Structure formats: C-alpha cells, structure tokens
XYZ file of C-alpha atoms in Angstrom:
755
model
C -9.802 -15.143 -9.091
C -10.340 -11.877 -7.155
C -8.506 -8.924 -8.586
C -5.436 -7.602 -6.782
C -5.562 -4.364 -4.897
C -5.550 -1.344 -7.251
C -2.499 0.941 -7.144
C -2.648 3.340 -4.153
C -3.916 6.792 -5.174
C -3.210 8.322 -1.799
C -6.279 10.580 -2.148
C -7.992 9.887 1.219
C -5.063 8.371 3.026
C -4.179 11.199 5.490
C -7.864 11.644 6.486
C -8.389 7.934 7.050
C -5.141 7.459 9.027
C -6.254 10.094 11.452
C -9.077 7.739 12.515
C -6.791 4.716 12.974
C -5.673 5.390 16.572
C -9.283 6.111 17.630
C -10.465 2.801 16.099
C -7.694 0.798 17.747
C -8.320 2.436 21.075
C -11.668 0.547 21.023
C -9.692 -2.655 21.602
C -7.378 -1.124 24.183
C -10.260 -0.087 26.518
C -12.627 -3.118 26.558
C -12.762 -5.797 29.183
C -12.152 -9.269 27.813
C -15.802 -10.202 28.490
C -16.943 -7.330 26.224
C -15.089 -8.309 23.042
C -18.219 -9.090 21.136
C -19.615 -5.608 21.723
C -16.278 -3.919 21.172
C -15.950 -5.597 17.708
C -19.459 -4.414 16.794
C -18.673 -0.862 17.836
C -15.384 -0.777 15.935
C -17.012 -2.174 12.744
C -19.654 0.532 13.001
C -17.105 3.292 13.362
C -14.969 1.766 10.620
C -17.871 1.742 8.276
C -18.760 5.334 9.038
C -15.175 6.537 8.633
C -14.686 4.692 5.333
C -18.124 5.707 4.012
C -19.162 2.193 3.054
C -22.597 0.578 3.147
C -21.808 -2.502 5.255
C -18.970 -3.800 7.412
C -18.910 -7.322 8.821
C -16.886 -10.105 10.387
C -17.012 -13.830 9.426
C -15.450 -16.614 11.457
C -14.567 -20.128 10.302
C -15.479 -23.234 12.361
C -15.653 -26.982 11.832
C -18.910 -28.892 12.448
C -19.110 -32.193 14.217
C -19.058 -34.120 10.900
C -15.878 -32.335 9.883
C -17.476 -29.809 7.518
C -15.806 -26.435 7.498
C -18.175 -23.479 7.496
C -18.191 -19.669 7.907
C -20.543 -17.693 10.157
C -21.397 -14.038 10.010
C -20.780 -13.023 13.669
C -20.916 -9.232 13.351
C -22.550 -6.824 10.917
C -22.980 -3.091 10.698
C -25.229 -1.535 8.008
C -25.541 2.085 6.928
C -28.967 3.624 7.117
C -31.270 2.086 4.577
C -29.112 -1.038 4.045
C -30.808 -4.300 4.898
C -28.950 -6.593 7.399
C -28.350 -10.212 6.464
C -26.520 -11.556 9.548
C -29.188 -14.158 10.518
C -29.130 -15.613 6.946
C -25.389 -15.977 6.661
C -24.765 -18.744 9.198
C -23.050 -22.071 8.667
C -22.229 -21.288 5.024
C -20.091 -24.024 3.383
C -16.469 -22.798 3.066
C -16.776 -23.656 -0.640
C -18.913 -20.555 -1.158
C -15.633 -18.571 -0.978
C -13.429 -21.104 -2.604
C -11.943 -18.425 -4.997
C -11.012 -16.291 -1.987
C -9.168 -18.912 0.002
C -5.829 -18.838 -1.872
C -5.267 -15.045 -1.522
C -6.673 -15.146 2.078
C -4.284 -17.875 3.166
C -1.381 -15.919 1.616
C -2.422 -12.921 3.726
C -3.762 -10.970 0.822
C -6.978 -9.077 0.520
C -9.859 -9.884 -1.947
C -11.203 -6.993 -3.999
C -14.228 -7.415 -6.264
C -14.761 -4.139 -8.097
C -17.860 -5.354 -9.933
C -19.846 -8.232 -8.429
C -22.160 -8.059 -11.437
C -19.163 -9.056 -13.633
C -18.553 -12.347 -11.817
C -19.184 -15.353 -13.966
C -22.413 -17.425 -13.377
C -20.436 -20.410 -12.073
C -18.805 -18.493 -9.246
C -20.351 -19.944 -6.045
C -20.390 -16.570 -4.195
C -22.210 -14.662 -6.942
C -25.725 -15.683 -5.933
C -25.197 -14.763 -2.230
C -23.502 -11.416 -3.025
C -26.199 -10.489 -5.577
C -28.934 -11.325 -3.163
C -27.527 -8.840 -0.701
C -27.404 -6.124 -3.398
C -23.562 -5.901 -3.175
C -21.957 -3.942 -6.024
C -18.333 -3.908 -4.852
C -16.459 -5.728 -2.135
C -13.175 -5.581 -0.246
C -12.224 -8.250 2.393
C -9.167 -8.771 4.588
C -8.195 -12.179 6.069
C -8.027 -12.955 9.839
C -4.949 -15.117 10.276
C -4.041 -16.791 13.619
C -1.065 -19.122 14.102
C -0.697 -19.317 10.310
C -4.279 -20.449 9.698
C -7.308 -18.634 8.188
C -9.893 -18.065 10.969
C -12.152 -15.574 9.263
C -12.294 -12.292 7.397
C -13.448 -8.710 7.790
C -14.977 -6.794 4.883
C -16.443 -3.727 3.290
C -19.523 -3.751 1.064
C -20.588 -1.107 -1.420
C -24.354 -1.526 -2.063
C -25.608 1.776 -3.488
C -23.037 1.964 -6.262
C -19.804 0.317 -7.421
C -16.703 1.915 -6.017
C -13.001 1.514 -5.630
C -11.160 1.548 -2.362
C -8.169 3.832 -1.699
C -4.869 2.949 -0.187
C -6.028 4.676 3.017
C -9.136 2.532 3.256
C -7.045 -0.519 2.605
C -4.562 0.356 5.401
C -7.399 1.204 7.754
C -9.223 -2.079 7.162
C -5.968 -4.055 7.399
C -5.033 -2.467 10.731
C -8.451 -2.986 12.243
C -8.476 -6.572 10.986
C -5.120 -7.226 12.623
C -6.375 -5.640 15.874
C -9.557 -7.779 15.843
C -7.496 -10.944 15.237
C -5.111 -10.065 18.054
C -7.968 -9.212 20.445
C -9.740 -12.516 19.686
C -6.567 -14.472 20.119
C -5.995 -12.767 23.409
C -9.507 -13.485 24.656
C -9.198 -17.148 23.682
C -5.936 -17.559 25.474
C -7.169 -15.680 28.619
C -10.350 -17.790 28.669
C -8.182 -20.954 28.624
C -6.100 -19.440 31.341
C -9.139 -18.474 33.382
C -10.414 -22.034 33.170
C -7.042 -23.336 34.238
C -6.893 -20.920 37.131
C -10.339 -21.899 38.351
C -9.077 -25.484 38.563
C -5.988 -24.309 40.398
C -8.061 -22.358 42.948
C -10.164 -25.487 43.655
C -7.030 -27.500 44.322
C -5.589 -24.638 46.447
C -8.505 -24.793 48.844
C -7.186 -28.187 49.897
C -3.452 -27.711 49.288
C -1.958 -24.332 48.593
C 1.195 -24.229 46.508
C 3.115 -22.324 49.141
C 2.237 -21.195 52.683
C 4.843 -19.306 54.751
C 4.624 -17.412 58.016
C 6.800 -14.324 58.506
C 8.056 -12.966 61.776
C 6.315 -9.589 62.406
C 9.527 -8.061 63.839
C 12.410 -8.977 61.535
C 10.421 -10.346 58.574
C 12.236 -13.714 58.495
C 10.631 -17.057 57.889
C 8.979 -18.709 60.825
C 7.421 -21.523 58.976
C 7.508 -22.889 55.423
C 5.025 -25.414 53.968
C 6.240 -28.729 52.485
C 5.149 -27.563 48.968
C 8.276 -25.409 48.872
C 10.235 -28.426 47.852
C 8.102 -29.043 44.788
C 7.616 -25.289 43.941
C 11.074 -23.859 44.597
C 13.333 -26.954 44.828
C 14.246 -26.106 48.390
C 13.991 -28.245 51.511
C 11.443 -26.312 53.719
C 13.827 -26.221 56.639
C 16.740 -24.942 54.518
C 14.485 -22.312 53.052
C 13.262 -21.211 56.426
C 16.880 -20.588 57.567
C 17.377 -17.916 54.817
C 16.369 -14.320 54.413
C 13.178 -14.009 52.251
C 14.639 -11.036 50.429
C 17.401 -13.294 49.015
C 14.755 -15.114 46.987
C 12.751 -12.163 45.655
C 13.296 -10.701 42.190
C 14.897 -7.251 42.606
C 12.130 -5.549 40.541
C 9.409 -6.953 42.862
C 11.009 -6.136 46.202
C 9.708 -2.516 46.642
C 6.076 -3.073 45.592
C 5.842 -6.219 47.658
C 7.315 -4.643 50.801
C 4.794 -1.749 50.446
C 1.925 -4.279 50.137
C 3.151 -6.215 53.133
C 3.320 -3.000 55.254
C -0.247 -2.241 54.252
C -1.341 -5.696 55.336
C 0.173 -5.279 58.796
C -1.300 -1.766 59.157
C -4.826 -3.037 58.478
C -7.401 -4.622 60.654
C -6.376 -8.166 60.222
C -8.152 -8.896 56.922
C -6.818 -10.410 53.712
C -4.613 -8.281 51.410
C -3.991 -9.261 47.791
C -0.253 -8.909 47.054
C 1.082 -7.824 43.701
C 2.203 -10.752 41.624
C 5.929 -11.465 42.338
C 8.786 -13.792 41.456
C 10.773 -16.152 43.663
C 14.033 -17.711 42.607
C 14.025 -21.472 42.174
C 17.024 -23.365 43.421
C 18.060 -23.959 39.828
C 18.254 -20.176 39.210
C 15.000 -19.799 37.268
C 12.074 -17.655 38.415
C 8.615 -18.737 39.554
C 5.646 -16.342 39.499
C 3.368 -16.324 42.479
C -0.084 -14.849 43.014
C -0.487 -14.420 46.805
C -2.639 -13.208 49.618
C -1.297 -11.819 52.919
C -3.294 -12.424 56.140
C -2.254 -10.644 59.357
C -2.561 -13.287 62.111
C -0.293 -11.656 64.600
C -3.177 -11.613 67.056
C -3.542 -15.357 66.794
C -1.361 -17.000 69.550
C -1.017 -20.136 67.480
C 0.375 -18.245 64.554
C 1.764 -14.909 65.750
C 2.880 -13.653 62.296
C 1.981 -12.644 58.761
C 0.798 -15.589 56.717
C 1.458 -15.550 52.970
C -0.594 -18.035 50.816
C 0.821 -18.191 47.363
C -0.231 -19.973 44.148
C 2.098 -20.759 41.297
C 1.037 -18.726 38.237
C 4.265 -19.154 36.237
C 2.484 -20.989 33.444
C -0.114 -18.204 33.121
C 2.569 -15.497 33.089
C 4.520 -17.414 30.441
C 1.399 -17.760 28.295
C 0.622 -14.031 28.777
C 4.091 -13.118 27.734
C 3.907 -15.408 24.729
C 0.511 -13.979 23.773
C 1.792 -10.423 24.143
C 4.737 -11.309 21.953
C 2.503 -12.890 19.279
C 0.210 -9.837 19.330
C 3.134 -7.528 18.558
C 5.428 -9.630 16.344
C 5.236 -11.063 12.839
C 4.739 -14.882 13.045
C 7.002 -15.638 10.054
C 10.108 -13.526 10.889
C 9.702 -12.739 14.584
C 10.176 -9.081 13.848
C 7.934 -6.304 15.187
C 4.576 -6.147 13.464
C 2.706 -2.927 12.443
C 1.212 -2.336 15.900
C 4.542 -2.523 17.631
C 6.158 -0.537 14.769
C 3.850 2.416 15.289
C 4.474 2.257 19.058
C 8.256 2.218 18.545
C 8.125 5.167 16.159
C 6.063 7.095 18.709
C 8.564 6.267 21.485
C 11.472 7.265 19.303
C 9.810 10.611 18.469
C 9.325 11.291 22.210
C 12.986 10.574 22.948
C 14.047 12.774 20.082
C 12.263 15.698 21.663
C 14.247 15.255 24.867
C 17.646 14.633 23.302
C 19.712 15.793 20.358
C 19.162 14.011 17.051
C 16.081 12.928 15.202
C 14.344 9.815 13.901
C 14.537 8.317 10.427
C 12.087 5.821 8.978
C 13.278 3.583 6.199
C 10.739 1.673 4.137
C 12.264 -1.301 2.269
C 10.734 -3.502 -0.475
C 12.399 -6.533 -2.092
C 12.601 -6.038 -5.872
C 10.867 -8.734 -7.894
C 10.261 -10.948 -4.880
C 7.292 -12.387 -6.718
C 9.583 -13.941 -9.267
C 11.393 -15.924 -6.626
C 8.182 -16.803 -4.825
C 6.476 -18.022 -7.989
C 9.487 -19.892 -9.440
C 10.835 -21.535 -6.306
C 7.576 -21.893 -4.366
C 6.100 -20.197 -1.268
C 8.223 -22.223 1.149
C 11.441 -20.955 -0.420
C 9.945 -17.507 -0.489
C 9.322 -17.716 3.266
C 12.895 -18.893 3.737
C 14.163 -15.862 1.884
C 11.999 -13.487 3.998
C 13.297 -15.055 7.279
C 16.858 -14.812 6.094
C 16.369 -11.262 4.838
C 14.869 -10.296 8.168
C 17.752 -11.831 10.153
C 20.376 -10.126 8.053
C 18.527 -6.782 8.301
C 18.236 -7.019 12.088
C 21.945 -8.005 12.376
C 23.002 -4.890 10.436
C 21.317 -2.471 12.827
C 22.242 -0.932 16.108
C 20.736 -2.297 19.283
C 18.400 0.679 19.781
C 16.999 0.613 16.223
C 13.779 -1.252 15.323
C 13.125 -3.402 12.298
C 9.617 -4.561 11.469
C 7.923 -6.556 8.802
C 5.131 -4.382 7.388
C 3.616 -7.115 5.290
C 4.428 -9.306 2.284
C 7.965 -8.358 1.148
C 7.940 -4.916 2.829
C 10.064 -4.126 5.811
C 10.465 -0.923 7.922
C 13.532 0.227 9.889
C 13.314 2.914 12.573
C 16.635 4.630 13.038
C 16.678 6.153 16.563
C 18.645 9.302 17.389
C 20.326 9.860 13.980
C 22.236 13.111 13.639
C 20.903 14.240 10.226
C 19.711 13.208 6.832
C 23.263 12.331 5.725
C 23.595 9.738 8.453
C 20.181 8.265 7.640
C 21.165 8.079 3.919
C 24.523 6.488 4.727
C 22.924 3.897 7.040
C 20.396 3.019 4.364
C 23.130 2.565 1.838
C 24.962 0.292 4.191
C 21.744 -1.741 4.729
C 21.147 -2.152 1.000
C 24.766 -3.266 0.533
C 24.474 -5.893 3.185
C 21.225 -7.169 1.642
C 22.747 -7.486 -1.794
C 24.974 -10.366 -0.688
C 23.369 -13.536 -2.165
C 21.079 -15.665 -0.034
C 21.383 -19.406 -0.047
C 18.060 -21.059 -0.751
C 17.879 -24.814 -1.277
C 21.590 -25.041 -1.834
C 21.614 -22.333 -4.529
C 22.682 -18.669 -4.359
C 20.015 -16.046 -5.046
C 20.757 -12.294 -5.180
C 17.955 -9.917 -4.413
C 17.963 -6.111 -4.591
C 15.995 -3.644 -2.487
C 14.230 -0.330 -3.130
C 14.194 2.037 -0.169
C 12.303 5.185 0.889
C 13.802 7.426 3.654
C 11.975 10.015 5.664
C 13.459 12.166 8.452
C 11.168 13.296 11.267
C 10.694 16.846 12.414
C 9.162 18.331 15.557
C 5.616 17.964 14.182
C 5.928 14.416 12.870
C 3.409 11.709 13.708
C 4.131 7.972 13.440
C 1.523 7.100 10.826
C 2.452 10.094 8.675
C 6.114 9.177 8.746
C 5.288 5.646 7.776
C 3.054 6.809 4.935
C 5.742 9.211 3.645
C 8.401 6.511 3.804
C 6.129 4.172 1.856
C 5.508 6.872 -0.772
C 9.269 7.458 -1.138
C 9.845 3.683 -1.496
C 7.297 3.520 -4.340
C 9.087 6.455 -6.047
C 12.347 4.418 -5.790
C 10.605 1.439 -7.457
C 9.089 3.628 -10.119
C 12.547 5.142 -10.796
C 14.045 1.809 -11.710
C 14.338 -0.227 -8.442
C 17.506 -0.829 -6.414
C 17.470 2.844 -5.420
C 17.086 5.057 -2.359
C 14.649 7.973 -2.468
C 14.321 10.480 0.403
C 11.331 12.681 1.170
C 11.612 16.140 2.694
C 8.955 18.593 3.777
C 8.731 20.281 0.421
C 8.430 16.928 -1.421
C 5.781 15.881 1.000
C 3.693 18.987 0.223
C 4.195 18.267 -3.482
C 3.073 14.699 -3.055
C -0.019 15.743 -1.155
C -0.839 18.150 -3.973
C -0.303 15.481 -6.546
C -2.375 13.057 -4.625
C -5.232 15.599 -4.590
C -4.798 16.222 -8.309
C -4.898 12.440 -8.942
C -8.067 12.272 -6.905
C -9.676 15.013 -9.010
C -8.481 13.720 -12.431
C -11.241 11.187 -13.088
C -13.934 13.901 -13.083
C -12.403 16.573 -15.263
C -14.447 15.788 -18.339
C -17.732 15.815 -16.320
C -16.760 19.098 -14.690
C -15.824 20.521 -18.124
C -12.313 21.316 -16.982
C -10.667 19.503 -19.931
C -9.712 21.884 -22.667
C -8.096 21.086 -26.052
C -5.729 23.313 -27.918
C -4.575 22.656 -31.481
C -1.075 23.248 -32.809
C -0.991 23.638 -36.615
C 1.438 21.503 -38.650
C 2.787 23.144 -41.823
C 4.315 21.876 -45.085
C 7.929 23.096 -45.116
C 7.894 23.135 -48.845
C 5.013 25.587 -49.621
C 4.212 26.726 -46.087
C 0.585 25.630 -46.201
C -1.176 24.284 -43.170
C -1.636 20.497 -43.546
C -3.016 19.505 -40.177
C -3.110 19.886 -36.390
C -1.992 18.172 -33.237
C -4.630 18.024 -30.428
C -3.132 18.803 -27.004
C -4.945 18.283 -23.705
C -5.065 21.129 -21.156
C -6.536 21.090 -17.645
C -8.164 24.313 -16.527
C -8.288 23.729 -12.794
C -10.874 25.826 -10.900
C -8.441 26.921 -8.154
C -4.921 26.265 -9.573
C -5.582 27.631 -13.005
C -3.869 25.853 -15.923
C -2.140 22.663 -14.776
C 0.838 21.894 -17.001
C 0.480 18.758 -19.131
C 3.840 17.577 -17.833
C 2.300 17.507 -14.373
C -1.108 15.954 -14.880
C -0.517 13.597 -17.825
C 1.984 11.391 -15.846
C -0.515 11.329 -12.977
C -3.247 10.263 -15.311
C -0.969 7.558 -16.669
C -0.058 6.352 -13.173
C -3.590 6.325 -11.739
C -5.526 5.021 -14.745
C -7.292 8.206 -15.848
C -5.419 8.510 -19.144
C -7.779 6.221 -21.066
C -10.783 8.383 -20.127
C -8.911 11.587 -21.040
C -7.679 10.006 -24.272
C -11.226 9.073 -25.349
C -12.491 12.606 -24.699
C -9.587 14.190 -26.616
C -10.066 11.795 -29.597
C -13.787 12.440 -29.837
C -13.628 16.213 -29.450
C -10.658 16.609 -31.821
C -12.420 14.698 -34.575
C -15.612 16.679 -33.941
C -13.529 19.917 -34.267
C -11.976 18.696 -37.549
C -15.452 18.005 -38.951
C -16.689 21.497 -37.808
C -13.798 23.186 -39.574
C -14.580 21.158 -42.667
C -18.016 22.708 -42.712
C -16.763 26.235 -42.168
C -13.540 26.427 -44.196
C -13.396 25.810 -47.942
C -10.984 22.960 -48.816
C -10.328 22.170 -45.183
C -11.094 18.458 -45.734
C -7.525 17.855 -46.948
C -6.071 18.512 -43.442
C -5.487 15.815 -40.815
C -5.735 15.602 -37.023
C -3.014 14.114 -34.839
C -3.990 12.658 -31.458
C -1.553 11.176 -28.939
C -1.899 7.667 -27.543
C -0.416 6.338 -24.317
C 0.753 2.830 -23.557
C -2.331 2.311 -21.324
C -4.573 3.147 -24.310
C -2.556 0.935 -26.617
C -3.194 -2.120 -24.478
C -6.842 -1.264 -23.769
C -8.994 -3.957 -25.390
C -11.625 -1.354 -26.511
C -9.189 0.995 -28.259
C -9.946 -0.040 -31.867
C -13.689 -0.003 -31.191
C -13.471 3.468 -29.601
C -11.475 4.863 -32.547
C -13.969 3.353 -34.983
C -16.911 4.886 -33.093
C -15.213 8.304 -32.821
C -14.464 8.399 -36.614
C -18.096 7.392 -37.381
C -19.559 9.967 -34.992
C -17.461 12.783 -36.502
C -18.052 11.666 -40.113
C -14.454 12.139 -41.266
C -12.311 9.967 -43.433
C -10.245 7.491 -41.221
C -7.061 8.470 -43.100
C -7.283 12.020 -41.712
C -6.762 10.658 -38.149
C -3.138 10.340 -37.236
C -2.523 8.467 -33.935
C 0.842 9.478 -32.428
C 2.871 7.201 -30.062
C 6.296 7.649 -28.592
C 9.086 5.162 -29.322
C 9.091 4.019 -25.645
C 5.351 3.329 -25.849
C 5.731 1.170 -28.985
C 8.643 -0.759 -27.454
C 6.978 -1.189 -24.017
C 4.415 -3.573 -25.483
C 5.830 -4.657 -28.860
C 3.396 -7.575 -29.296
C 0.378 -5.451 -28.496
C 1.725 -2.575 -30.649
C 1.978 -4.742 -33.665
C -1.478 -6.280 -33.296
C -3.390 -3.082 -32.344
C -1.616 -0.859 -34.846
C -2.393 -3.383 -37.596
C -6.081 -3.273 -36.714
C -6.030 0.527 -36.689
C -4.345 0.577 -40.111
C -7.065 -1.704 -41.408
C -9.515 1.007 -40.439
C -7.456 3.453 -42.551
C -6.017 5.363 -39.611
C -2.408 6.724 -39.958
C 0.304 5.982 -37.353
C 3.104 8.362 -36.325
C 6.137 7.747 -34.090
C 6.693 10.754 -31.843
C 10.083 11.992 -30.566
C 11.875 9.741 -33.002
C 15.612 9.394 -32.302
C 15.317 9.553 -28.490
C 14.094 5.982 -27.899
C 15.229 2.571 -28.969
C 13.266 1.743 -32.135
C 15.245 -0.603 -34.340
C 15.288 -0.790 -38.074
C 13.390 -4.094 -37.799
C 10.712 -2.326 -35.794
C 10.312 0.313 -38.485
C 9.997 -2.384 -41.053
C 7.520 -4.538 -39.108
C 5.330 -1.890 -37.491
C 2.591 -0.254 -39.668
C 4.055 3.281 -39.268
C 3.344 6.164 -41.680
C 5.146 9.150 -40.121
C 8.382 9.867 -38.199
C 8.306 12.967 -35.987
C 11.806 14.295 -35.303
C 12.277 15.266 -31.655
C 12.707 18.918 -30.696
C 16.045 18.146 -28.977
C 17.652 17.603 -32.383
C 15.892 20.655 -33.968
C 17.100 23.006 -31.215
C 20.749 22.553 -32.163
C 20.384 23.197 -35.849
C 22.632 25.946 -37.098
C 24.863 25.788 -33.959
C 25.862 22.129 -33.737
C 26.582 20.241 -37.039
C 26.018 16.941 -35.300
C 22.305 17.679 -34.958
C 22.022 18.283 -38.685
C 23.775 14.944 -39.345
C 21.377 13.073 -36.985
C 18.362 14.634 -38.641
C 19.739 13.751 -42.064
C 20.015 10.098 -40.998
C 16.394 10.137 -39.646
C 15.143 11.703 -42.849
C 17.061 9.111 -44.886
C 15.368 6.389 -42.927
C 12.029 7.953 -43.516
C 12.649 8.089 -47.241
C 13.970 4.505 -47.221
C 10.811 3.156 -45.627
C 8.470 5.500 -47.432
C 7.492 7.393 -44.316
C 6.367 11.056 -43.942
C 8.658 13.291 -41.863
C 7.539 15.982 -39.400
C 9.914 18.109 -37.298
C 8.838 19.310 -33.792
C 9.944 22.400 -31.893
C 10.680 24.757 -34.773
C 11.245 28.142 -33.169
C 13.546 30.121 -35.553
C 13.756 30.884 -39.249
C 17.240 29.308 -39.288
C 15.838 25.991 -38.050
C 13.077 26.294 -40.633
C 15.522 26.826 -43.526
C 17.877 23.998 -42.364
C 15.008 21.536 -42.097
C 13.737 22.509 -45.528
C 17.279 22.123 -46.977
C 17.584 18.675 -45.405
C 14.321 17.584 -47.009
C 11.984 17.442 -44.040
C 8.433 17.512 -45.357
C 6.470 19.180 -42.486
C 6.981 20.855 -39.149
C 5.393 22.456 -36.133
C 6.622 24.678 -33.322
C 6.210 28.056 -31.651
C 8.139 29.720 -34.427
C 5.327 28.635 -36.848
C 2.222 28.747 -34.638
C 1.563 28.208 -31.004
C -1.073 25.788 -29.695
C -4.382 27.659 -29.340
C -8.117 27.158 -28.812
C -10.235 26.815 -31.909
C -11.543 30.411 -31.702
C -7.958 31.809 -31.772
C -6.902 29.620 -34.650
C -9.976 30.527 -36.734
C -8.769 34.163 -36.685
C -5.416 33.180 -38.221
C -4.619 33.821 -41.892
C -3.743 30.173 -42.562
C -7.237 28.868 -41.821
C -8.915 29.503 -45.294
C -7.252 26.881 -47.434
C -7.426 29.100 -50.560
C -5.315 31.766 -48.914
C -1.535 31.989 -49.119
C 0.676 30.304 -46.541
C 1.550 33.400 -44.548
C 1.467 32.668 -40.778
C 1.266 34.542 -37.568
C-alpha cells in the first residue's frame, strides 16, 4: 500500500500558501470553453511553484465494453524532463489498484521511493519507465466517486513533500474538480437551452404586451396558464409589479426604460423572477422589443423563456462547489472566503475574528472498528451538533477527514474565543448514538485570534498548528496561538527544515562530560552530548533542537553521527593516554532509534570501525523511552547485550519503570535523576528516595550513577549513601575534546584531582 503522508514539517508552508490565491484565480478568470487550457496553465504554475519535475492530470472513463481506464489528459514537464502524455492513454484501472482504496477515501498517495516498490506492483514498470523517483498524487472526487487524480513527480532525485506542497496540491485538485464539474453541468444546461430555444421559435413560454403609458398588461399569451398557473385574462387584469420579485424590480425597470428609449430594436433583459400562483418563483430569461410604432401592437413586447430549471441547477452546482458533500458544511474554498469576509468586517467594526481548528481524537479507532459507514454517520452527527452550537453569523466548515474549522465572527477578545471553544468541546463530548450504541468522542482544538495584519490562509495554518500542539500535549485540550508563539513556531519550523543537513554542514559538535568514581575520584568514563553550532543563531540549546529532531525524524541521523564520532574519540584517547582503555563512553538513544530496524547493525558497525571493546559502549535510554515500546525495548536491548554493549536507564525515578521491568530488561546501570540530587542536604526525603534507588541497584546487581552533582555536600551525601559514580558541573562541565585533554584527570596514572 502507498505510505501515508509524512508529518508536516511546516518548512515551506508560508511560501507555498502565498501562491495559492494566484493559482486558484486561474480558474476564476477562464471562460467555460477554455477549461482545458486553464488546467494546463495551472498545472504548469503549480509545478514551478512546488519545484517538481512533472505535474499531471489523469481522468477515469469507461469503455464501450465496460472496461474502466485512466487517461493522461494534461501534463507539464520541467526543462529536460521527457513528456509521456501520448503513451499514457487508456491504461487499465488495475495499473493503480493499490492507489484506489486511499483515493476513494479521499486520501493522497505518497511513494517516497519508487525503486523500493516490489516487482509485483503493477504500476512499478510504468513509473520506472518514466524515470520517476518519488510521487505524490491527490484524488479527484465528484459526487462521491473517483473521477481522476492530480500528481507531482520527482524525476531527478527522490524527495519528500512538505505540508505546504500537500495543501497546495490539495487545494488546486479541489479547484480543478469543481471547475470540471461546473463545465460538465453548464454544457448539459447549454444543450438543454439550445433545445428550448428551438421550441421557443415556434411557441415562446410567455409573451406579454405592456402599455407604453401606465406599464400595465395589454395582452398575455395562453402559456401563462402553464408557466405561472394564472388564467391569461386574470393575469392581464393585474399590475405586473405585483408578480415581480422585489430584488428584480429596479434592474428590470431600468432595462425596460432603456428598451423604450432606443430605436426599436431588441433589448436583452436581466434574468428575473415571477411569482407563480402557488407562491413559488419562476425564473425567466426575456427580450424586450419596442413595437409602439406598430399600430397592430402599440406597446412593449416581452418574450420570456422559463429558465427556472437552469437557475436551480446553477444554484445546486454553486452549492456543491462550496460545500462538503458528506456533511453539507462549507468546504475549504468557502471557508477561506468566509474568513476573508469576516476580517473585512472586523476592520469596520469593533471586535475581531477567531479561527478554531478542531480534530476528533482517535477517530480512526471508530472508523476502523465500526466501519466507514458508521464513521461517516459520526462525522455527519458531529457536524450537525457543531453547527447547532454556534451563533447564526459564525461559520463551520469541514476541512477534510475528521478535521473541522469554526470561524467566530466579531468576538470581543481572546477570553471570549477561549470560552466559546470550551463550550463547543463540552457540547461535543456528549455521546453520539451510532447503530443503537453510545459512543463518546473527544476533540483537540487550536485557537487563533486575528489582528489587523491577518490573512485567511495564515490564520488557518496557525490554527492548524495550535491544534497539533493540543494533540501532542495529550489530546482533549485547547491550545491558543498568539503573535509571539507564531514567531517561535516559524523559527522552529525553519530549524526543523535545517536539521537534516547539520552533519553535512559540519554544524554538529559533540562535547563530553566526564563521569567519576565517587569512591576514589578517578575518571571512569564520559557521556557524549550533541551540540548544534548554528551559523547565524550560535549555539542552539539541546532542549530546543533535540525535540524537533525527534518530531521531524532527524534524530536517527544525529544519533548515528554522535555514536560514530564518540567511539572514534574514545579510540583516539586510548592511543594518546596511558591506561585510558579502561574508560567507557555513554551515548544517548531516543525511542525513534530504539525502534529503528538498523540500530543493532549500526552499533555493530560503529564499534568495529572504532576498534573498541563493545563493553566500553554504554547506551543510555530514559525510562519513558523504555516503556513507550516495551516489546521493542526487550528485543533490541537483548540483541545489543549479545554484542557486549552495556545498557543504562537515564533519569531513573522520574518515570514509571516497574520492578518487573528492571528484572526483565537487560539493564546494567541506573542513573539517578538530578532532581533528587539537587535536594540532598536540604530535604531528607530526597536522601530517602536515593537510598531506595541505590538499594534497588544493589538488589539487581546494577551500577549506580548520579547526575547533576554541583556541590561538595551533594558529593559527600551520595558517597555516604553508597552511590558508585557521578557527573555534574561540580565535578566537570561538558567540554570539547581539546579542553578535556588539558585537564588533570585525563592521564589515568595521575591522581583524581579535578578542575
């Protein structure tokens, strides 16, 4: 199956969204007969904006024998990329059989490495023949059915696609689908109207003659009975203005005056509505002919054709183009328009605009366990309850999947927006009845308040970002985003974008913090600590870039680099310092590294490359990392122990390791968290906790190391309690190799004095 979309990194999102209005304007300006050209132009601009090698559109169709095929109808290629449009016609739908399930569910297909597709995948041969390395495609859905797809190709090199490129492609795909649906409907309407005109030559729907002086009816054709439900004689005895829709009266009177002021030719009147006798309205398209000079007529003749059906279809089409087919709520296009209108009103009146991004927590569980039909039922019920909880002037939209957006118009301040969001979440927590059973769902929400410089797409992006923060913080929460947080998020997004290249740019530095025996004071090992020396920001704190690396997938690359360089440094010191081969090197592991299928191989290769004994490598994991993937932890740590590597639990006492976990996991060392060490000498409870941890270590035959030793008092207390080793600023700060090599503890034959 195609992979799911990678987590949004936000790196290029603001730049790409700037191009979204320009691309969508391409569909606002074209004439219906120019749709083919307009799609080609938009695909070309889309490819240039996203920086891809090829963009294209495929449409589905059914052959006379019932075979379903796909045709490449549009293609844009970057310079130097060979086009394949002519070859990609009438392809059996089975070629993309693995894409159909996500497409029909409204999800994109992302193939990061075409070369990695198995040989039995039907699309592999076609993609390989075109030189495609990576691919991203979005489905075209109309009336709930798959009618085609729009895609990006990377030919020169494999690549990922950012959240901005995903949103851009999704929006343009929606616009193409809406435009094609509109053209199809209008072509059908045009055909129908041509038939109507032919009939009208012989029998017009309605012909009336108006008195040139008082404007009253002089004559009404028999078709009035069929069209308006009125007997022609009864209708002729009434005032025409009584039957006109109030909104049409002024423009129609102006057009009639123009017709009488002319030279007797035909004047096309604006479309207008006449009231049927049953109270409904009928739309007419009419022509006025000034025949006052004709003695047999002596008035203004109106020849009208019934276009009610066409107007109804246009209204239905307009509604479908701007509303979600499942829930009937506003879709993304209408949402952006409503946000823009709300911002304009806010500039003229007091108050501001708040955008609330909502996401159902664990919707996939319900969808997978109860089926997609029940999942759709839940989304419809959720949408109805959400709309019912809002004021009349507010907007609620379905953004996609299980995501909804609320636009709060004219809110007083952030407090009101927050209170309204709390009220919405409370209303949505009431259980929903699905198939006769009660199901409770929770919601995560992101709230953003507009300012005088806000733009619709930026507000939407910020609200989405806040919502993801809410989910990351534990779900069923509300997170707001202010201007300062927005700046911070932009900075973090830029840092996340730069993280994958820090090793190639030689910005990754490693400092080493010595670990000392608390018994004799000798240096027994080191902990390798990653540092990012940013070319413009200077040193980026580990607490800032390590979580970003975890979140965006760069931590495995950083971890590999730290492991290899730390072992190389250990081997270099062995060569330079007599007796140094008794010291160990501690390297931290993250949960992403722990579950990486190449971890054991990479550790083995790093040990072999450095030429050090495996037992001198201590891999350090936090309690939360071990417990996050207990099955993987037990298996992988067992394999590492078979290599001879030692395992340490970091920050012990702050997580939730059980005694059973200590017994079952192949652990060698417990590291006591600095939060317990800090209180030594001032709070006896900390000494008791440390005593318990040390007792556990002795019971299970584990080595003990205390972190965060900063004072001589802490050092003495830990020694008294029986802790074997320790590290901290009070013993030695982390430092580059050159600085450590100047310290008195480096030659192993020297005494244990420290600086």
